[in-house]
């Protein structure tokens, strides 16, 4: 139940990387700044005074550019509707705009800003300039030769660029940062800000390139992770992996995979998954009525082509190849805020033609509808449903089912320890199944799709062992109304030992598994390696 990002399509999945990049810049803070009240007085139409009552914002950055005033609060601002000011005093205030932690005010006449602030109040005065006479002597402009003064001015410009970015003025922010980098190409702070501007504006390739240039001068682990997150969301990769599965009393499997993703052009993304499964199954009643086990290999190739047809719509075309016959599929994805909705279908010939021990990998034609909300205020939510048809070689209609899936996950702190907790539903209800008679006269089902309704509750914690090594662990209790129940665990050791490589060692156990008939338990351990580029 997951959508795919293509090119510059704006999806909610990008919010995670945006939040991370914001954190790198030091913008995110635990408390929210609040404008609790705003008062404006004026003297005629040429003088203006505004007082903002503040909470949780003791250290604000104030900048003025002619008629424009930019206030960068020390924390994200609350929901006070400061935009009502423009309707109250239209002759003084031309524009009021707020975003995240920024306030922009543009005046309707030339004047001079005077700003004072303390822990809980910010006062802004804007007065018409004093009239001048011809005899007035213009002040002498002393060129800035002091290195500290130049550094302070550069810092002010970077703050302004970030403020413009928060207000959605990406072109203006890019222009400011470009001028800084023209004079100081090794400015890590300016290049880091430019990378964020490029990502916010949808140019993720340039964002990754700029982060790469930052890393070449400063190998900050946070910057490395930001770049990796961008590439994971959008970029190309090639990878391989292997996993051992013990699916209870049904079978054991060794799964080897090769996968990759690359852009053919800006709006076309090609994905490939090649899989080989070696299975050792316990004796069972085969579709011909004989009772015997199975040991063998099965391969499957899946190709997916994502085409971005608009900023909100993606079409995915799927093709499958197995030992027996090809298959096809398609999916339409639409960004319907705050999530991604998708509807798709698959038709493919039998993957397994000898055993009923693995339901998911037989013929599994389906029509599915899903909706995912990802990283919206730390919540991940998804729901999906599908109707399915299962079969084996020679008979493609041995069982029909209705499947319902859903999940919800939240990230929060217990005291100072960040944890995640979630709920998962995995349910499948047979609608019809074919019955046959075995050689000894007893009845059996060639493909016995077990009814299941698994409710799983989990909690876990990510432990940063080193700058490039994270251990993600969790425990879960799963209950199947029609099968097994009990406790399980899972874990992953994730290493980023080089900028473009990711190695994951995964392991776990669950009391029930949808990969096996009878919803039996499953234990697994595996390793995967990916290179992003």
Short mmCIF file of C-alpha atoms in Angstrom, two decimals:
data_model
loop_
_atom_site.label_atom_id
_atom_site.label_comp_id
_atom_site.label_asym_id
_atom_site.label_seq_id
_atom_site.Cartn_x
_atom_site.Cartn_y
_atom_site.Cartn_z
CA UNK A 1 0.00 0.00 0.00
CA UNK A 2 2.67 2.46 -0.94
CA UNK A 3 2.86 4.97 -3.75
CA UNK A 4 5.92 5.85 -5.82
CA UNK A 5 7.53 9.25 -6.29
CA UNK A 6 8.50 10.14 -9.84
CA UNK A 7 10.47 13.19 -10.95
CA UNK A 8 9.28 16.31 -9.19
CA UNK A 9 5.82 15.03 -8.27
CA UNK A 10 4.86 16.60 -4.95
CA UNK A 11 3.83 13.84 -2.61
CA UNK A 12 3.39 13.71 1.10
CA UNK A 13 6.30 11.29 1.38
CA UNK A 14 8.63 14.22 0.76
CA UNK A 15 7.55 15.77 4.09
CA UNK A 16 9.83 13.44 6.02
CA UNK A 17 12.92 14.67 4.19
CA UNK A 18 11.76 18.28 4.48
CA UNK A 19 11.41 17.87 8.23
CA UNK A 20 14.86 16.29 8.42
CA UNK A 21 16.44 19.05 6.37
CA UNK A 22 14.73 21.63 8.59
CA UNK A 23 16.15 19.91 11.62
CA UNK A 24 19.64 20.04 10.10
CA UNK A 25 19.33 23.76 9.74
CA UNK A 26 18.47 24.04 13.42
CA UNK A 27 14.99 25.37 12.76
CA UNK A 28 12.96 22.71 14.53
CA UNK A 29 12.48 23.17 18.29
CA UNK A 30 10.37 21.37 20.86
CA UNK A 31 8.14 24.35 21.74
CA UNK A 32 5.95 26.45 19.47
CA UNK A 33 6.22 30.21 19.37
CA UNK A 34 2.88 31.93 19.77
CA UNK A 35 1.64 35.37 18.82
CA UNK A 36 -0.96 35.76 21.55
CA UNK A 37 -2.10 39.26 20.59
CA UNK A 38 -1.36 42.07 18.14
CA UNK A 39 -2.12 45.76 18.55
CA UNK A 40 -1.71 48.49 15.94
CA UNK A 41 -1.87 52.23 16.36
CA UNK A 42 -1.28 54.87 13.72
CA UNK A 43 -0.90 58.61 13.41
CA UNK A 44 -2.53 59.55 10.15
CA UNK A 45 -1.51 57.46 7.19
CA UNK A 46 2.26 57.98 7.35
CA UNK A 47 3.12 56.53 10.74
CA UNK A 48 2.58 53.03 12.04
CA UNK A 49 3.18 51.17 15.31
CA UNK A 50 2.57 47.45 15.98
CA UNK A 51 3.04 45.47 19.20
CA UNK A 52 3.10 41.66 19.14
CA UNK A 53 2.68 39.76 22.39
CA UNK A 54 4.82 36.61 22.19
CA UNK A 55 5.18 33.30 24.00
CA UNK A 56 8.07 30.80 23.68
CA UNK A 57 10.03 33.01 21.31
CA UNK A 58 12.77 34.81 23.28
CA UNK A 59 15.33 35.24 20.49
CA UNK A 60 14.03 36.48 17.14
CA UNK A 61 15.89 37.69 14.06
CA UNK A 62 14.59 40.90 12.51
CA UNK A 63 15.57 42.16 9.06
CA UNK A 64 14.30 45.04 6.93
CA UNK A 65 14.69 45.66 3.22
CA UNK A 66 13.16 49.01 2.41
CA UNK A 67 9.42 48.62 2.87
CA UNK A 68 9.73 44.95 3.82
CA UNK A 69 10.09 43.65 7.36
CA UNK A 70 11.05 40.00 7.92
CA UNK A 71 10.81 38.49 11.41
CA UNK A 72 12.31 35.03 11.91
CA UNK A 73 10.92 33.71 15.21
CA UNK A 74 13.04 31.37 17.32
CA UNK A 75 10.34 28.68 17.20
CA UNK A 76 7.54 27.75 14.77
CA UNK A 77 4.69 30.21 15.23
CA UNK A 78 1.21 29.25 16.32
CA UNK A 79 -2.11 29.82 14.62
CA UNK A 80 -2.79 33.48 15.49
CA UNK A 81 -4.41 35.03 12.41
CA UNK A 82 -2.10 37.99 11.95
CA UNK A 83 -3.41 38.34 8.39
CA UNK A 84 -6.47 40.12 9.80
CA UNK A 85 -4.21 43.12 10.29
CA UNK A 86 -4.18 43.85 6.60
CA UNK A 87 -7.95 44.26 6.56
CA UNK A 88 -7.90 46.56 9.60
CA UNK A 89 -5.27 48.99 8.32
CA UNK A 90 -5.14 48.75 4.51
CA UNK A 91 -3.61 52.19 4.10
CA UNK A 92 -0.51 51.28 6.11
CA UNK A 93 -0.04 47.55 5.47
CA UNK A 94 0.25 46.33 1.91
CA UNK A 95 1.05 42.65 2.55
CA UNK A 96 1.17 40.35 5.56
CA UNK A 97 2.39 36.77 5.09
CA UNK A 98 3.28 34.06 7.60
CA UNK A 99 4.76 30.58 7.18
CA UNK A 100 6.29 28.16 9.69
CA UNK A 101 8.49 30.55 11.73
CA UNK A 102 8.49 33.64 9.47
CA UNK A 103 6.49 36.86 9.34
CA UNK A 104 6.75 39.12 6.27
CA UNK A 105 5.19 42.59 6.31
CA UNK A 106 5.32 44.99 3.37
CA UNK A 107 4.35 48.63 3.88
CA UNK A 108 2.54 50.81 1.37
CA UNK A 109 4.78 53.88 1.74
CA UNK A 110 8.48 54.69 2.09
CA UNK A 111 9.70 54.96 5.65
CA UNK A 112 12.05 53.66 8.29
CA UNK A 113 11.57 50.60 10.53
CA UNK A 114 12.48 50.67 14.21
CA UNK A 115 12.22 47.36 16.05
CA UNK A 116 12.64 46.50 19.72
CA UNK A 117 12.02 43.18 21.46
CA UNK A 118 12.21 41.40 24.78
CA UNK A 119 11.24 37.94 25.99
CA UNK A 120 7.49 38.36 25.51
CA UNK A 121 6.97 41.35 23.25
CA UNK A 122 8.08 42.69 19.88
CA UNK A 123 7.43 46.31 18.89
CA UNK A 124 7.63 47.57 15.31
CA UNK A 125 7.47 51.24 14.38
CA UNK A 126 7.43 52.50 10.80
CA UNK A 127 7.66 56.24 10.29
CA UNK A 128 7.85 58.49 7.28
CA UNK A 129 11.40 59.79 6.68
CA UNK A 130 12.25 63.27 7.87
CA UNK A 131 12.27 65.87 5.08
CA UNK A 132 15.74 66.78 3.87
CA UNK A 133 17.16 70.06 2.56
CA UNK A 134 19.58 70.66 -0.24
CA UNK A 135 22.18 71.63 2.35
CA UNK A 136 21.97 68.29 4.05
CA UNK A 137 25.20 66.37 3.86
CA UNK A 138 24.84 62.77 2.88
CA UNK A 139 26.43 60.35 5.34
CA UNK A 140 29.73 58.92 4.27
CA UNK A 141 29.43 55.22 3.40
CA UNK A 142 32.38 53.37 4.89
CA UNK A 143 33.19 50.26 2.89
CA UNK A 144 32.98 47.04 4.86
CA UNK A 145 36.48 45.73 5.09
CA UNK A 146 36.18 44.04 8.44
CA UNK A 147 35.94 40.23 8.11
CA UNK A 148 33.57 39.97 11.06
CA UNK A 149 31.22 42.55 9.53
CA UNK A 150 31.21 40.68 6.22
CA UNK A 151 30.50 37.41 8.00
CA UNK A 152 27.62 39.02 9.89
CA UNK A 153 26.16 40.39 6.65
CA UNK A 154 26.48 36.97 4.97
CA UNK A 155 24.75 35.37 7.93
CA UNK A 156 21.93 37.93 7.69
CA UNK A 157 21.51 37.18 3.99
CA UNK A 158 21.35 33.43 4.63
CA UNK A 159 18.69 33.97 7.30
CA UNK A 160 16.74 36.11 4.85
CA UNK A 161 17.06 33.43 2.15
CA UNK A 162 15.73 30.79 4.53
CA UNK A 163 12.86 33.10 5.46
CA UNK A 164 12.05 33.59 1.77
CA UNK A 165 12.11 29.81 1.38
CA UNK A 166 9.61 29.37 4.21
CA UNK A 167 7.35 31.90 2.50
CA UNK A 168 7.55 30.00 -0.78
CA UNK A 169 9.66 32.66 -2.50
CA UNK A 170 12.08 30.08 -3.89
CA UNK A 171 13.36 32.20 -6.76
CA UNK A 172 14.23 35.10 -4.48
CA UNK A 173 15.90 32.76 -1.96
CA UNK A 174 17.88 31.06 -4.75
CA UNK A 175 19.03 34.46 -6.04
CA UNK A 176 20.32 35.53 -2.60
CA UNK A 177 22.18 32.28 -1.99
CA UNK A 178 23.56 32.19 -5.53
CA UNK A 179 25.14 35.60 -5.01
CA UNK A 180 26.70 34.45 -1.72
CA UNK A 181 28.14 31.33 -3.34
CA UNK A 182 29.46 33.34 -6.27
CA UNK A 183 31.65 35.29 -3.83
CA UNK A 184 32.23 32.44 -1.37
CA UNK A 185 31.82 29.07 -3.15
CA UNK A 186 33.03 27.14 -0.09
CA UNK A 187 30.30 28.50 2.22
CA UNK A 188 28.85 25.33 3.73
CA UNK A 189 25.95 27.15 5.39
CA UNK A 190 24.87 28.86 2.16
CA UNK A 191 25.17 25.67 0.10
CA UNK A 192 23.24 23.72 2.71
CA UNK A 193 20.48 26.34 2.56
CA UNK A 194 20.50 26.19 -1.25
CA UNK A 195 20.06 22.41 -1.11
CA UNK A 196 16.96 22.88 1.05
CA UNK A 197 15.59 25.53 -1.31
CA UNK A 198 16.05 23.21 -4.28
CA UNK A 199 14.31 20.34 -2.50
CA UNK A 200 11.40 22.50 -1.33
CA UNK A 201 10.93 23.79 -4.86
CA UNK A 202 10.77 20.24 -6.24
CA UNK A 203 14.25 20.03 -7.78
CA UNK A 204 15.43 17.00 -5.78
CA UNK A 205 18.30 16.16 -8.16
CA UNK A 206 19.92 19.56 -7.65
CA UNK A 207 19.25 19.26 -3.90
CA UNK A 208 21.15 15.97 -3.78
CA UNK A 209 23.99 17.50 -5.83
CA UNK A 210 24.28 20.48 -3.48
CA UNK A 211 24.24 18.23 -0.42
CA UNK A 212 27.01 16.20 -2.06
CA UNK A 213 29.14 19.33 -2.39
CA UNK A 214 28.50 20.13 1.28
CA UNK A 215 29.61 16.62 2.27
CA UNK A 216 32.84 16.98 0.30
CA UNK A 217 33.83 19.82 2.67
CA UNK A 218 32.07 18.73 5.85
CA UNK A 219 31.22 15.05 6.34
CA UNK A 220 28.39 15.81 8.77
CA UNK A 221 26.38 12.61 9.42
CA UNK A 222 23.12 14.59 9.45
CA UNK A 223 23.85 16.00 5.99
CA UNK A 224 24.78 12.53 4.75
CA UNK A 225 21.46 11.15 6.01
CA UNK A 226 19.53 14.04 4.44
CA UNK A 227 21.08 13.30 1.05
CA UNK A 228 20.44 9.59 1.44
CA UNK A 229 16.80 10.23 2.32
CA UNK A 230 16.37 12.29 -0.85
CA UNK A 231 17.93 9.55 -2.96
CA UNK A 232 15.85 6.85 -1.26
CA UNK A 233 12.68 8.78 -1.97
CA UNK A 234 13.48 9.71 -5.54
CA UNK A 235 16.82 8.50 -6.84
CA UNK A 236 18.17 5.49 -8.67
CA UNK A 237 19.65 2.46 -6.92
CA UNK A 238 20.81 -1.10 -7.43
CA UNK A 239 20.69 -3.71 -4.70
CA UNK A 240 20.79 -7.36 -3.75
CA UNK A 241 19.75 -9.43 -0.78
CA UNK A 242 19.15 -12.85 0.71
CA UNK A 243 16.75 -14.06 3.39
CA UNK A 244 16.06 -17.33 5.19
CA UNK A 245 12.46 -18.00 6.26
CA UNK A 246 11.08 -20.73 8.47
CA UNK A 247 7.32 -20.59 7.94
CA UNK A 248 6.22 -22.78 10.81
CA UNK A 249 5.19 -26.31 9.90
CA UNK A 250 4.59 -25.45 6.24
CA UNK A 251 8.01 -24.90 4.72
CA UNK A 252 11.39 -23.27 4.81
CA UNK A 253 12.57 -20.89 2.12
CA UNK A 254 15.76 -19.19 0.99
CA UNK A 255 14.95 -16.07 -1.01
CA UNK A 256 17.57 -14.31 -3.12
CA UNK A 257 16.74 -10.96 -4.77
CA UNK A 258 18.27 -8.44 -7.13
CA UNK A 259 16.47 -5.13 -7.53
CA UNK A 260 17.01 -1.69 -8.92
CA UNK A 261 15.45 1.59 -9.95
CA UNK A 262 16.48 4.16 -12.55
CA UNK A 263 15.07 7.11 -14.46
CA UNK A 264 14.71 6.66 -18.20
CA UNK A 265 13.78 10.34 -18.39
CA UNK A 266 12.47 12.88 -15.89
CA UNK A 267 8.91 11.52 -15.98
CA UNK A 268 9.65 7.79 -16.44
CA UNK A 269 10.98 5.60 -13.62
CA UNK A 270 11.84 1.94 -14.26
CA UNK A 271 11.95 -0.57 -11.38
CA UNK A 272 13.10 -4.18 -11.50
CA UNK A 273 12.80 -7.07 -9.02
CA UNK A 274 14.31 -10.47 -9.76
CA UNK A 275 13.62 -13.21 -7.23
CA UNK A 276 14.63 -16.82 -6.76
CA UNK A 277 12.98 -18.94 -4.06
CA UNK A 278 14.25 -22.31 -2.90
CA UNK A 279 11.57 -24.13 -0.92
CA UNK A 280 11.47 -27.27 1.20
CA UNK A 281 7.86 -28.15 2.02
CA UNK A 282 6.43 -30.74 4.38
CA UNK A 283 4.18 -33.45 2.83
CA UNK A 284 0.75 -32.20 1.74
CA UNK A 285 -2.05 -33.24 -0.59
CA UNK A 286 -1.14 -32.08 -4.09
CA UNK A 287 -3.67 -30.96 -6.66
CA UNK A 288 -3.61 -34.46 -8.20
CA UNK A 289 -4.55 -36.01 -4.87
CA UNK A 290 -1.11 -37.44 -4.04
CA UNK A 291 0.42 -36.77 -0.61
CA UNK A 292 4.03 -35.69 -0.95
CA UNK A 293 6.45 -32.90 -0.18
CA UNK A 294 8.16 -30.50 -2.54
CA UNK A 295 11.70 -29.22 -2.88
CA UNK A 296 12.54 -26.93 -5.76
CA UNK A 297 13.34 -23.54 -7.21
CA UNK A 298 11.08 -20.88 -8.60
CA UNK A 299 12.07 -17.60 -10.26
CA UNK A 300 10.07 -14.48 -10.93
CA UNK A 301 10.89 -11.21 -12.69
CA UNK A 302 8.79 -8.10 -12.12
CA UNK A 303 9.24 -4.87 -14.10
CA UNK A 304 7.44 -1.65 -13.18
CA UNK A 305 7.35 1.56 -15.17
CA UNK A 306 6.09 4.69 -13.40
CA UNK A 307 4.94 7.51 -15.67
CA UNK A 308 4.29 10.95 -14.20
CA UNK A 309 1.35 12.32 -16.15
CA UNK A 310 0.79 15.40 -13.96
CA UNK A 311 2.00 16.91 -10.69
CA UNK A 312 -0.62 14.79 -8.88
CA UNK A 313 -1.02 11.68 -11.02
CA UNK A 314 1.21 8.68 -11.72
CA UNK A 315 0.48 5.64 -13.88
CA UNK A 316 2.35 2.43 -13.14
CA UNK A 317 2.59 -0.35 -15.71
CA UNK A 318 3.67 -3.79 -14.47
CA UNK A 319 4.97 -6.86 -16.25
CA UNK A 320 5.77 -10.31 -14.80
CA UNK A 321 7.70 -13.32 -16.08
CA UNK A 322 7.85 -16.78 -14.46
CA UNK A 323 8.77 -20.27 -15.64
CA UNK A 324 5.32 -20.78 -17.11
CA UNK A 325 3.84 -17.58 -18.51
CA UNK A 326 3.98 -13.78 -18.37
CA UNK A 327 1.61 -11.50 -16.50
CA UNK A 328 0.57 -7.86 -16.53
CA UNK A 329 -0.74 -5.20 -14.21
CA UNK A 330 -1.39 -1.49 -13.90
CA UNK A 331 -2.00 1.06 -11.16
CA UNK A 332 -3.17 4.66 -11.05
CA UNK A 333 -1.91 6.80 -8.17
CA UNK A 334 -3.23 10.25 -7.28
CA UNK A 335 -1.98 12.66 -4.66
CA UNK A 336 -5.15 13.46 -2.71
CA UNK A 337 -3.93 15.44 0.29
CA UNK A 338 -2.96 14.49 2.86
CA UNK A 339 -2.17 11.14 1.23
CA UNK A 340 -1.93 9.06 -1.92
CA UNK A 341 -4.85 7.06 -3.30
CA UNK A 342 -4.29 4.18 -5.72
CA UNK A 343 -6.36 1.68 -7.67
CA UNK A 344 -4.73 -1.19 -9.54
CA UNK A 345 -5.07 -4.70 -10.91
CA UNK A 346 -2.77 -7.67 -11.58
CA UNK A 347 -3.13 -10.76 -13.74
CA UNK A 348 -0.34 -13.28 -13.79
CA UNK A 349 -0.02 -17.00 -14.44
CA UNK A 350 1.05 -19.48 -11.73
CA UNK A 351 4.27 -18.76 -9.92
CA UNK A 352 4.12 -22.05 -7.98
CA UNK A 353 2.78 -25.00 -9.95
CA UNK A 354 3.56 -27.88 -7.59
CA UNK A 355 2.57 -26.90 -4.05
CA UNK A 356 -0.31 -25.42 -2.14
CA UNK A 357 2.00 -24.47 0.73
CA UNK A 358 2.57 -20.90 -0.45
CA UNK A 359 -0.62 -19.06 -1.27
CA UNK A 360 0.80 -15.63 -2.06
CA UNK A 361 2.98 -16.94 -4.87
CA UNK A 362 0.41 -18.90 -6.84
CA UNK A 363 -1.71 -17.22 -9.47
CA UNK A 364 -2.95 -14.19 -7.60
CA UNK A 365 -5.03 -11.99 -9.85
CA UNK A 366 -6.46 -9.07 -7.93
CA UNK A 367 -8.18 -5.69 -8.04
CA UNK A 368 -6.99 -3.44 -5.22
CA UNK A 369 -7.75 0.03 -3.83
CA UNK A 370 -5.43 1.71 -1.28
CA UNK A 371 -4.93 5.04 0.48
CA UNK A 372 -1.78 6.01 2.39
CA UNK A 373 -1.06 9.00 4.61
CA UNK A 374 2.64 9.10 5.42
CA UNK A 375 4.58 11.28 7.91
CA UNK A 376 1.80 13.74 8.53
CA UNK A 377 2.48 15.12 12.05
CA UNK A 378 4.52 11.97 12.79
CA UNK A 379 1.60 9.68 11.86
CA UNK A 380 1.66 7.01 9.15
CA UNK A 381 -1.79 5.72 8.22
CA UNK A 382 -2.93 3.42 5.43
CA UNK A 383 -5.86 1.28 4.41
CA UNK A 384 -6.43 -1.01 1.44
CA UNK A 385 -8.78 -3.66 0.14
CA UNK A 386 -8.69 -6.12 -2.75
CA UNK A 387 -10.56 -9.01 -4.34
CA UNK A 388 -8.30 -11.91 -5.37
CA UNK A 389 -8.34 -15.09 -7.46
CA UNK A 390 -5.87 -17.92 -6.78
CA UNK A 391 -4.91 -20.90 -8.92
CA UNK A 392 -2.25 -23.40 -9.96
CA UNK A 393 -1.07 -24.58 -13.35
CA UNK A 394 -3.97 -26.15 -15.20
CA UNK A 395 -6.63 -24.51 -13.06
CA UNK A 396 -6.57 -20.76 -12.54
CA UNK A 397 -9.73 -20.52 -10.42
CA UNK A 398 -9.25 -22.65 -7.30
CA UNK A 399 -10.08 -19.97 -4.72
CA UNK A 400 -11.48 -16.45 -4.51
CA UNK A 401 -11.01 -14.14 -1.54
CA UNK A 402 -11.56 -10.65 -0.20
CA UNK A 403 -8.59 -9.03 1.54
CA UNK A 404 -8.50 -6.08 3.96
CA UNK A 405 -5.30 -4.40 5.14
CA UNK A 406 -4.59 -1.38 7.29
CA UNK A 407 -1.98 0.17 9.54
CA UNK A 408 -1.42 3.14 11.80
CA UNK A 409 1.88 4.18 13.34
CA UNK A 410 2.94 7.10 15.52
CA UNK A 411 6.31 8.45 16.67
CA UNK A 412 6.50 10.04 20.11
CA UNK A 413 8.71 10.38 23.19
CA UNK A 414 8.47 8.54 26.48
CA UNK A 415 10.32 10.95 28.73
CA UNK A 416 13.35 11.60 26.51
CA UNK A 417 13.33 8.28 24.64
CA UNK A 418 11.88 8.42 21.08
CA UNK A 419 9.69 5.40 20.35
CA UNK A 420 7.22 4.30 17.70
CA UNK A 421 4.03 2.33 18.19
CA UNK A 422 1.50 0.98 15.76
CA UNK A 423 -1.38 -1.29 14.84
CA UNK A 424 -1.65 -3.51 11.74
CA UNK A 425 -4.61 -5.40 10.30
CA UNK A 426 -4.06 -8.27 7.83
CA UNK A 427 -7.30 -10.04 7.02
CA UNK A 428 -8.34 -12.38 4.19
CA UNK A 429 -11.75 -13.99 3.86
CA UNK A 430 -12.37 -16.83 1.35
CA UNK A 431 -15.38 -16.24 -0.88
CA UNK A 432 -15.21 -19.60 -2.72
CA UNK A 433 -12.82 -22.59 -2.81
CA UNK A 434 -12.65 -25.68 -5.04
CA UNK A 435 -12.98 -29.10 -3.38
CA UNK A 436 -11.57 -32.34 -4.87
CA UNK A 437 -11.23 -35.99 -3.88
CA UNK A 438 -7.84 -37.48 -2.98
CA UNK A 439 -6.61 -40.94 -4.10
CA UNK A 440 -7.77 -42.45 -0.80
CA UNK A 441 -11.27 -41.04 -1.27
CA UNK A 442 -10.99 -38.17 1.17
CA UNK A 443 -11.84 -34.62 0.20
CA UNK A 444 -9.22 -31.88 -0.06
CA UNK A 445 -8.68 -28.43 -1.49
CA UNK A 446 -5.86 -28.09 -4.06
CA UNK A 447 -5.24 -24.53 -2.89
CA UNK A 448 -6.50 -24.08 0.63
CA UNK A 449 -6.61 -20.37 1.39
CA UNK A 450 -7.04 -20.12 5.15
CA UNK A 451 -9.35 -17.52 6.63
CA UNK A 452 -7.38 -15.10 8.76
CA UNK A 453 -7.87 -11.85 10.63
CA UNK A 454 -4.61 -10.78 12.22
CA UNK A 455 -4.56 -7.83 14.62
CA UNK A 456 -1.03 -6.81 15.55
CA UNK A 457 0.10 -4.23 18.11
CA UNK A 458 3.76 -3.21 18.16
CA UNK A 459 6.14 -0.82 19.88
CA UNK A 460 9.78 -0.16 19.14
CA UNK A 461 12.76 2.14 19.40
CA UNK A 462 15.58 3.25 17.09
CA UNK A 463 19.00 3.23 18.77
CA UNK A 464 21.80 5.23 17.16
CA UNK A 465 24.86 3.08 17.83
CA UNK A 466 27.18 5.32 15.81
CA UNK A 467 26.98 8.09 13.23
CA UNK A 468 26.39 5.58 10.44
CA UNK A 469 24.88 2.66 12.35
CA UNK A 470 21.31 2.38 13.64
CA UNK A 471 19.59 -0.50 15.41
CA UNK A 472 15.81 -0.53 15.02
CA UNK A 473 14.07 -3.00 17.34
CA UNK A 474 10.49 -3.72 18.30
CA UNK A 475 8.17 -6.22 19.95
CA UNK A 476 4.65 -7.09 18.89
CA UNK A 477 1.64 -9.11 19.91
CA UNK A 478 -0.48 -10.47 17.08
CA UNK A 479 -3.82 -12.19 17.39
CA UNK A 480 -5.49 -14.12 14.57
CA UNK A 481 -9.16 -14.79 15.19
CA UNK A 482 -8.91 -17.94 13.04
CA UNK A 483 -5.34 -19.06 13.71
CA UNK A 484 -2.24 -18.56 15.81
CA UNK A 485 -1.56 -15.77 18.25
CA UNK A 486 1.37 -14.74 20.41
CA UNK A 487 4.33 -12.43 20.80
CA UNK A 488 6.91 -11.67 18.17
CA UNK A 489 9.86 -9.38 17.60
CA UNK A 490 11.68 -7.71 14.76
CA UNK A 491 14.88 -5.82 14.28
CA UNK A 492 17.11 -4.24 11.70
CA UNK A 493 20.73 -3.17 11.88
CA UNK A 494 21.10 -0.39 9.31
CA UNK A 495 24.58 0.73 8.32
CA UNK A 496 25.53 3.67 6.10
CA UNK A 497 29.27 3.13 6.03
CA UNK A 498 29.64 5.12 2.82
CA UNK A 499 27.66 8.01 1.42
CA UNK A 500 25.85 6.03 -1.27
CA UNK A 501 25.65 2.56 0.27
CA UNK A 502 23.15 1.13 2.72
CA UNK A 503 23.47 -2.29 4.34
CA UNK A 504 20.58 -3.76 6.34
CA UNK A 505 20.65 -6.90 8.47
CA UNK A 506 17.04 -7.80 9.36
CA UNK A 507 15.64 -10.47 11.66
CA UNK A 508 12.39 -11.28 13.40
CA UNK A 509 9.61 -13.65 14.32
CA UNK A 510 5.84 -13.36 14.08
CA UNK A 511 3.18 -15.62 15.52
CA UNK A 512 1.38 -15.74 12.18
CA UNK A 513 2.29 -15.14 8.56
CA UNK A 514 0.14 -14.45 5.50
CA UNK A 515 2.78 -16.14 3.32
CA UNK A 516 1.73 -19.62 4.43
CA UNK A 517 -1.43 -21.66 4.45
CA UNK A 518 -2.96 -21.83 7.92
CA UNK A 519 -1.57 -18.46 9.06
CA UNK A 520 1.29 -20.19 10.86
CA UNK A 521 4.27 -18.47 12.45
CA UNK A 522 7.33 -17.30 10.58
CA UNK A 523 10.94 -16.62 11.58
CA UNK A 524 13.38 -14.87 9.27
CA UNK A 525 16.87 -13.41 8.99
CA UNK A 526 18.26 -11.59 5.98
CA UNK A 527 20.71 -9.09 4.61
CA UNK A 528 20.44 -6.53 1.82
CA UNK A 529 22.83 -4.03 0.25
CA UNK A 530 21.83 -1.01 -1.86
CA UNK A 531 23.85 1.58 -3.71
CA UNK A 532 22.09 4.89 -4.43
CA UNK A 533 23.18 7.18 -7.22
#
